Amino acid sequence: MKRFFTTILAASMMLAGTSMFAQNVVVEAGFGMSNTNFNALGYKANADLFGGTLGVSYAIPVIEQTLDFAPGVQFGYFTKGNVDIYGYDNVSFTETYLAVPLDFNFKIDMSEDMRFLIFAGPTLDLGLTSRIKEKSTSMEYDIYSGKLSDYTKYGRFDVLIGGGVGFDVMDAVRFSVRYDYGLINRNGGNLTGGLLKIHRSQLKLGVGFLF
């Protein structure tokens, strides 16, 4: 999986190098919620975490002034205390991710100083850490390791599909809202055969600077 991510990033940077001009680079901070949904034989649970992302993207023109291809890379951090999940009470839950969004941006000029965007595309997602900490015992569990439970273990790789809308103001600042949903069942534990389904989704507001 690491080789796959490296190949995607290298190809994106090579394409970016073929067309260098102003306002193609966007450095963005996003704030919002990450939700992981667990569904096993009718039992459902959710982990709603709050945090944000920090990343950079590069717009490669496909149709001048109208359509761009915008690959990027982002780091995400989401956390929450007092989560009741997996049968544990009063725990904190923290996750980090490395994401590679591959968006297409459709742009509509509203005025000389404002542009409306509609964007959509897949995001390649690699889980870096996912930890639960019991506050009463101070014990920590890495969900990717499977030490929390033989039945609960995340797969690190996911593909999310989503999109959103945004505004560029004076070719300097971008405001956006975005939703993504994970297509891959991230169950990596012993409940195979589709008995346990784990899917992640994400909603965020973004503020970016154009260069």
PDB file of C-alpha atoms in Angstrom:
ATOM      1  CA  MET A   1       0.000   0.000   0.000  1.00  0.00           C
ATOM      2  CA  LYS A   2       2.855   2.387   0.788  1.00  0.00           C
ATOM      3  CA  ARG A   3       4.285   1.839  -2.700  1.00  0.00           C
ATOM      4  CA  PHE A   4       0.866   2.587  -4.198  1.00  0.00           C
ATOM      5  CA  PHE A   5       0.603   5.895  -2.314  1.00  0.00           C
ATOM      6  CA  THR A   6       4.168   6.803  -3.312  1.00  0.00           C
ATOM      7  CA  THR A   7       3.419   6.139  -6.986  1.00  0.00           C
ATOM      8  CA  ILE A   8       0.273   8.307  -6.899  1.00  0.00           C
ATOM      9  CA  LEU A   9       2.119  11.185  -5.231  1.00  0.00           C
ATOM     10  CA  ALA A  10       5.058  10.987  -7.627  1.00  0.00           C
ATOM     11  CA  ALA A  11       2.758  11.003 -10.669  1.00  0.00           C
ATOM     12  CA  SER A  12       0.853  13.976  -9.273  1.00  0.00           C
ATOM     13  CA  MET A  13       4.014  15.989  -8.707  1.00  0.00           C
ATOM     14  CA  MET A  14       5.280  15.207 -12.219  1.00  0.00           C
ATOM     15  CA  LEU A  15       2.014  16.447 -13.693  1.00  0.00           C
ATOM     16  CA  ALA A  16       2.127  19.529 -11.519  1.00  0.00           C
ATOM     17  CA  GLY A  17       5.571  20.371 -12.839  1.00  0.00           C
ATOM     18  CA  THR A  18       4.269  20.603 -16.391  1.00  0.00           C
ATOM     19  CA  SER A  19       2.124  23.680 -15.689  1.00  0.00           C
ATOM     20  CA  MET A  20       3.367  26.214 -13.148  1.00  0.00           C
ATOM     21  CA  PHE A  21       1.482  29.484 -12.761  1.00  0.00           C
ATOM     22  CA  ALA A  22      -0.216  31.568 -10.062  1.00  0.00           C
ATOM     23  CA  GLN A  23      -3.091  30.443  -7.838  1.00  0.00           C
ATOM     24  CA  ASN A  24      -2.583  26.757  -8.586  1.00  0.00           C
ATOM     25  CA  VAL A  25      -1.336  25.785  -5.128  1.00  0.00           C
ATOM     26  CA  VAL A  26      -3.824  25.654  -2.243  1.00  0.00           C
ATOM     27  CA  VAL A  27      -2.717  25.234   1.362  1.00  0.00           C
ATOM     28  CA  GLU A  28      -5.797  24.332   3.395  1.00  0.00           C
ATOM     29  CA  ALA A  29      -6.812  23.680   6.983  1.00  0.00           C
ATOM     30  CA  GLY A  30     -10.056  21.764   7.506  1.00  0.00           C
ATOM     31  CA  PHE A  31     -12.166  21.446  10.652  1.00  0.00           C
ATOM     32  CA  GLY A  32     -14.960  18.954  11.192  1.00  0.00           C
ATOM     33  CA  MET A  33     -16.071  15.485  12.218  1.00  0.00           C
ATOM     34  CA  SER A  34     -14.951  11.955  11.383  1.00  0.00           C
ATOM     35  CA  ASN A  35     -17.502   9.177  11.963  1.00  0.00           C
ATOM     36  CA  THR A  36     -16.704   5.459  12.110  1.00  0.00           C
ATOM     37  CA  ASN A  37     -19.772   3.223  11.894  1.00  0.00           C
ATOM     38  CA  PHE A  38     -19.775  -0.363  13.208  1.00  0.00           C
ATOM     39  CA  ASN A  39     -22.517  -2.776  12.124  1.00  0.00           C
ATOM     40  CA  ALA A  40     -22.507  -6.444  13.177  1.00  0.00           C
ATOM     41  CA  LEU A  41     -25.587  -8.688  13.063  1.00  0.00           C
ATOM     42  CA  GLY A  42     -27.916  -5.789  13.757  1.00  0.00           C
ATOM     43  CA  TYR A  43     -25.779  -4.249  16.497  1.00  0.00           C
ATOM     44  CA  LYS A  44     -24.693  -0.753  15.565  1.00  0.00           C
ATOM     45  CA  ALA A  45     -22.244   1.649  17.158  1.00  0.00           C
ATOM     46  CA  ASN A  46     -20.674   4.927  16.130  1.00  0.00           C
ATOM     47  CA  ALA A  47     -17.538   6.792  17.049  1.00  0.00           C
ATOM     48  CA  ASP A  48     -17.901  10.507  16.319  1.00  0.00           C
ATOM     49  CA  LEU A  49     -14.520  12.219  16.515  1.00  0.00           C
ATOM     50  CA  PHE A  50     -13.731  15.900  16.078  1.00  0.00           C
ATOM     51  CA  GLY A  51     -10.589  17.446  14.686  1.00  0.00           C
ATOM     52  CA  GLY A  52      -9.232  18.534  11.365  1.00  0.00           C
ATOM     53  CA  THR A  53      -6.849  18.228   8.457  1.00  0.00           C
ATOM     54  CA  LEU A  54      -3.903  20.152   7.096  1.00  0.00           C
ATOM     55  CA  GLY A  55      -2.744  19.731   3.526  1.00  0.00           C
ATOM     56  CA  VAL A  56      -1.773  21.060   0.150  1.00  0.00           C
ATOM     57  CA  SER A  57      -3.131  20.507  -3.362  1.00  0.00           C
ATOM     58  CA  TYR A  58      -2.122  21.553  -6.861  1.00  0.00           C
ATOM     59  CA  ALA A  59      -4.587  22.430  -9.636  1.00  0.00           C
ATOM     60  CA  ILE A  60      -3.701  21.134 -13.108  1.00  0.00           C
ATOM     61  CA  PRO A  61      -5.882  22.778 -15.800  1.00  0.00           C
ATOM     62  CA  VAL A  62      -7.943  20.387 -17.909  1.00  0.00           C
ATOM     63  CA  ILE A  63     -10.198  23.020 -19.480  1.00  0.00           C
ATOM     64  CA  GLU A  64      -8.749  26.512 -19.037  1.00  0.00           C
ATOM     65  CA  GLN A  65     -10.641  28.608 -16.448  1.00  0.00           C
ATOM     66  CA  THR A  66     -13.338  25.909 -16.109  1.00  0.00           C
ATOM     67  CA  LEU A  67     -12.082  22.458 -15.049  1.00  0.00           C
ATOM     68  CA  ASP A  68      -9.022  21.430 -13.012  1.00  0.00           C
ATOM     69  CA  PHE A  69      -7.585  18.158 -11.782  1.00  0.00           C
ATOM     70  CA  ALA A  70      -6.338  18.780  -8.224  1.00  0.00           C
ATOM     71  CA  PRO A  71      -4.281  16.029  -6.546  1.00  0.00           C
ATOM     72  CA  GLY A  72      -3.076  16.690  -3.035  1.00  0.00           C
ATOM     73  CA  VAL A  73      -1.875  15.277   0.257  1.00  0.00           C
ATOM     74  CA  GLN A  74      -3.375  15.817   3.729  1.00  0.00           C
ATOM     75  CA  PHE A  75      -2.739  14.863   7.340  1.00  0.00           C
ATOM     76  CA  GLY A  76      -5.805  14.318   9.525  1.00  0.00           C
ATOM     77  CA  TYR A  77      -6.150  14.248  13.320  1.00  0.00           C
ATOM     78  CA  PHE A  78      -9.440  13.417  15.071  1.00  0.00           C
ATOM     79  CA  THR A  79     -10.143  12.753  18.735  1.00  0.00           C
ATOM     80  CA  LYS A  80     -12.816  12.688  21.425  1.00  0.00           C
ATOM     81  CA  GLY A  81     -13.025  11.849  25.107  1.00  0.00           C
ATOM     82  CA  ASN A  82     -15.822  10.040  26.952  1.00  0.00           C
ATOM     83  CA  VAL A  83     -16.683   7.674  24.109  1.00  0.00           C
ATOM     84  CA  ASP A  84     -18.763   4.587  25.009  1.00  0.00           C
ATOM     85  CA  ILE A  85     -17.798   1.927  22.488  1.00  0.00           C
ATOM     86  CA  TYR A  86     -16.583  -1.691  22.367  1.00  0.00           C
ATOM     87  CA  GLY A  87     -18.128  -2.201  25.809  1.00  0.00           C
ATOM     88  CA  TYR A  88     -15.658   0.189  27.429  1.00  0.00           C
ATOM     89  CA  ASP A  89     -16.946   3.170  29.390  1.00  0.00           C
ATOM     90  CA  ASN A  90     -15.343   6.581  29.615  1.00  0.00           C
ATOM     91  CA  VAL A  91     -12.560   6.162  27.087  1.00  0.00           C
ATOM     92  CA  SER A  92     -10.780   8.520  24.730  1.00  0.00           C
ATOM     93  CA  PHE A  93     -10.462   7.669  21.051  1.00  0.00           C
ATOM     94  CA  THR A  94      -7.847   9.248  18.761  1.00  0.00           C
ATOM     95  CA  GLU A  95      -7.078   8.607  15.081  1.00  0.00           C
ATOM     96  CA  THR A  96      -4.644  10.013  12.521  1.00  0.00           C
ATOM     97  CA  TYR A  97      -4.678   9.589   8.751  1.00  0.00           C
ATOM     98  CA  LEU A  98      -2.651  10.330   5.638  1.00  0.00           C
ATOM     99  CA  ALA A  99      -4.924  11.108   2.694  1.00  0.00           C
ATOM    100  CA  VAL A 100      -4.407  11.683  -1.028  1.00  0.00           C
ATOM    101  CA  PRO A 101      -7.458  13.446  -2.532  1.00  0.00           C
ATOM    102  CA  LEU A 102      -7.782  13.265  -6.323  1.00  0.00           C
ATOM    103  CA  ASP A 103     -10.414  15.880  -7.102  1.00  0.00           C
ATOM    104  CA  PHE A 104     -11.841  17.501 -10.187  1.00  0.00           C
ATOM    105  CA  ASN A 105     -12.792  21.160  -9.690  1.00  0.00           C
ATOM    106  CA  PHE A 106     -15.517  22.747 -11.803  1.00  0.00           C
ATOM    107  CA  LYS A 107     -15.238  26.548 -11.574  1.00  0.00           C
ATOM    108  CA  ILE A 108     -17.805  29.248 -12.254  1.00  0.00           C
ATOM    109  CA  ASP A 109     -16.800  32.924 -12.140  1.00  0.00           C
ATOM    110  CA  MET A 110     -19.369  34.907 -10.159  1.00  0.00           C
ATOM    111  CA  SER A 111     -17.572  38.238 -10.413  1.00  0.00           C
ATOM    112  CA  GLU A 112     -14.050  39.584 -10.824  1.00  0.00           C
ATOM    113  CA  ASP A 113     -13.329  38.828  -7.175  1.00  0.00           C
ATOM    114  CA  MET A 114     -15.343  35.664  -6.525  1.00  0.00           C
ATOM    115  CA  ARG A 115     -15.410  32.183  -8.038  1.00  0.00           C
ATOM    116  CA  PHE A 116     -17.790  29.316  -7.199  1.00  0.00           C
ATOM    117  CA  LEU A 117     -16.456  25.738  -7.185  1.00  0.00           C
ATOM    118  CA  ILE A 118     -18.029  22.302  -7.330  1.00  0.00           C
ATOM    119  CA  PHE A 119     -15.518  19.537  -6.657  1.00  0.00           C
ATOM    120  CA  ALA A 120     -15.658  15.756  -6.416  1.00  0.00           C
ATOM    121  CA  GLY A 121     -13.414  12.730  -6.580  1.00  0.00           C
ATOM    122  CA  PRO A 122     -11.908   9.795  -4.688  1.00  0.00           C
ATOM    123  CA  THR A 123      -9.574  10.059  -1.719  1.00  0.00           C
ATOM    124  CA  LEU A 124      -6.984   7.381  -0.953  1.00  0.00           C
ATOM    125  CA  ASP A 125      -6.798   7.053   2.825  1.00  0.00           C
ATOM    126  CA  LEU A 126      -4.094   5.397   4.934  1.00  0.00           C
ATOM    127  CA  GLY A 127      -4.688   4.998   8.674  1.00  0.00           C
ATOM    128  CA  LEU A 128      -1.604   5.900  10.689  1.00  0.00           C
ATOM    129  CA  THR A 129      -2.809   5.480  14.286  1.00  0.00           C
ATOM    130  CA  SER A 130      -6.085   4.546  15.984  1.00  0.00           C
ATOM    131  CA  ARG A 131      -5.890   4.367  19.750  1.00  0.00           C
ATOM    132  CA  ILE A 132      -8.351   3.883  22.595  1.00  0.00           C
ATOM    133  CA  LYS A 133      -7.356   4.865  26.129  1.00  0.00           C
ATOM    134  CA  GLU A 134      -9.330   3.831  29.210  1.00  0.00           C
ATOM    135  CA  LYS A 135      -9.371   6.720  31.659  1.00  0.00           C
ATOM    136  CA  SER A 136     -10.029   4.538  34.720  1.00  0.00           C
ATOM    137  CA  THR A 137      -7.031   2.253  34.145  1.00  0.00           C
ATOM    138  CA  SER A 138      -4.861   4.392  31.821  1.00  0.00           C
ATOM    139  CA  MET A 139      -4.559   1.360  29.533  1.00  0.00           C
ATOM    140  CA  GLU A 140      -4.137   2.053  25.794  1.00  0.00           C
ATOM    141  CA  TYR A 141      -5.054  -0.116  22.821  1.00  0.00           C
ATOM    142  CA  ASP A 142      -3.968   0.165  19.210  1.00  0.00           C
ATOM    143  CA  ILE A 143      -6.915  -0.940  17.086  1.00  0.00           C
ATOM    144  CA  TYR A 144      -4.682  -1.654  14.088  1.00  0.00           C
ATOM    145  CA  SER A 145      -2.747  -4.215  16.145  1.00  0.00           C
ATOM    146  CA  GLY A 146      -5.854  -6.236  17.076  1.00  0.00           C
ATOM    147  CA  LYS A 147      -4.855  -6.290  20.762  1.00  0.00           C
ATOM    148  CA  LEU A 148      -8.126  -4.685  21.837  1.00  0.00           C
ATOM    149  CA  SER A 149     -10.158  -7.632  20.567  1.00  0.00           C
ATOM    150  CA  ASP A 150      -9.745 -10.569  18.205  1.00  0.00           C
ATOM    151  CA  TYR A 151     -12.929  -9.384  16.538  1.00  0.00           C
ATOM    152  CA  THR A 152     -12.091  -5.701  16.229  1.00  0.00           C
ATOM    153  CA  LYS A 153      -9.143  -4.754  14.077  1.00  0.00           C
ATOM    154  CA  TYR A 154      -9.000  -2.035  11.463  1.00  0.00           C
ATOM    155  CA  GLY A 155      -7.700  -2.394   7.976  1.00  0.00           C
ATOM    156  CA  ARG A 156      -5.495   0.644   7.358  1.00  0.00           C
ATOM    157  CA  PHE A 157      -6.399   1.324   3.726  1.00  0.00           C
ATOM    158  CA  ASP A 158      -9.623   2.947   2.565  1.00  0.00           C
ATOM    159  CA  VAL A 159     -11.009   4.656  -0.530  1.00  0.00           C
ATOM    160  CA  LEU A 160     -13.449   7.465   0.145  1.00  0.00           C
ATOM    161  CA  ILE A 161     -15.676   9.093  -2.455  1.00  0.00           C
ATOM    162  CA  GLY A 162     -17.104  12.539  -1.992  1.00  0.00           C
ATOM    163  CA  GLY A 163     -17.109  16.176  -2.868  1.00  0.00           C
ATOM    164  CA  GLY A 164     -18.424  19.562  -1.962  1.00  0.00           C
ATOM    165  CA  VAL A 165     -18.662  23.220  -2.841  1.00  0.00           C
ATOM    166  CA  GLY A 166     -16.536  26.273  -2.222  1.00  0.00           C
ATOM    167  CA  PHE A 167     -15.796  29.907  -2.984  1.00  0.00           C
ATOM    168  CA  ASP A 168     -12.541  31.545  -4.030  1.00  0.00           C
ATOM    169  CA  VAL A 169     -12.301  35.183  -2.952  1.00  0.00           C
ATOM    170  CA  MET A 170      -9.947  37.580  -4.759  1.00  0.00           C
ATOM    171  CA  ASP A 171      -7.765  34.667  -5.938  1.00  0.00           C
ATOM    172  CA  ALA A 172      -6.395  34.540  -2.414  1.00  0.00           C
ATOM    173  CA  VAL A 173      -8.697  32.664  -0.010  1.00  0.00           C
ATOM    174  CA  ARG A 174     -10.875  29.572  -0.460  1.00  0.00           C
ATOM    175  CA  PHE A 175     -13.802  28.584   1.765  1.00  0.00           C
ATOM    176  CA  SER A 176     -15.245  25.096   1.308  1.00  0.00           C
ATOM    177  CA  VAL A 177     -17.451  22.375   2.767  1.00  0.00           C
ATOM    178  CA  ARG A 178     -16.900  18.707   1.956  1.00  0.00           C
ATOM    179  CA  TYR A 179     -18.334  15.241   2.707  1.00  0.00           C
ATOM    180  CA  ASP A 180     -16.636  11.880   2.038  1.00  0.00           C
ATOM    181  CA  TYR A 181     -17.779   8.285   2.583  1.00  0.00           C
ATOM    182  CA  GLY A 182     -15.523   5.244   2.844  1.00  0.00           C
ATOM    183  CA  LEU A 183     -16.275   2.522   0.299  1.00  0.00           C
ATOM    184  CA  ILE A 184     -14.123  -0.235   1.804  1.00  0.00           C
ATOM    185  CA  ASN A 185     -15.177  -2.401   4.758  1.00  0.00           C
ATOM    186  CA  ARG A 186     -12.291  -1.775   7.150  1.00  0.00           C
ATOM    187  CA  ASN A 187     -12.950  -4.905   9.208  1.00  0.00           C
ATOM    188  CA  GLY A 188      -9.599  -6.640   9.627  1.00  0.00           C
ATOM    189  CA  GLY A 189     -10.594  -8.876  12.550  1.00  0.00           C
ATOM    190  CA  ASN A 190     -11.967 -12.385  12.868  1.00  0.00           C
ATOM    191  CA  LEU A 191     -15.592 -11.507  12.084  1.00  0.00           C
ATOM    192  CA  THR A 192     -15.280 -12.244   8.390  1.00  0.00           C
ATOM    193  CA  GLY A 193     -17.877 -12.967   5.768  1.00  0.00           C
ATOM    194  CA  GLY A 194     -19.366  -9.516   6.102  1.00  0.00           C
ATOM    195  CA  LEU A 195     -20.582 -10.094   9.676  1.00  0.00           C
ATOM    196  CA  LEU A 196     -18.872  -6.927  10.877  1.00  0.00           C
ATOM    197  CA  LYS A 197     -18.857  -3.866   8.653  1.00  0.00           C
ATOM    198  CA  ILE A 198     -16.750  -0.843   9.501  1.00  0.00           C
ATOM    199  CA  HIS A 199     -17.077   2.277   7.374  1.00  0.00           C
ATOM    200  CA  ARG A 200     -15.713   5.764   7.935  1.00  0.00           C
ATOM    201  CA  SER A 201     -17.169   9.074   6.776  1.00  0.00           C
ATOM    202  CA  GLN A 202     -16.002  12.644   7.156  1.00  0.00           C
ATOM    203  CA  LEU A 203     -17.564  16.101   7.086  1.00  0.00           C
ATOM    204  CA  LYS A 204     -15.405  19.218   7.217  1.00  0.00           C
ATOM    205  CA  LEU A 205     -15.252  22.942   6.654  1.00  0.00           C
ATOM    206  CA  GLY A 206     -12.092  24.210   5.007  1.00  0.00           C
ATOM    207  CA  VAL A 207     -10.195  27.473   4.777  1.00  0.00           C
ATOM    208  CA  GLY A 208      -7.376  27.624   2.258  1.00  0.00           C
ATOM    209  CA  PHE A 209      -4.877  30.091   0.847  1.00  0.00           C
ATOM    210  CA  LEU A 210      -4.159  30.234  -2.884  1.00  0.00           C
ATOM    211  CA  PHE A 211      -0.672  30.744  -4.254  1.00  0.00           C
TER     212      PHE A 211
END
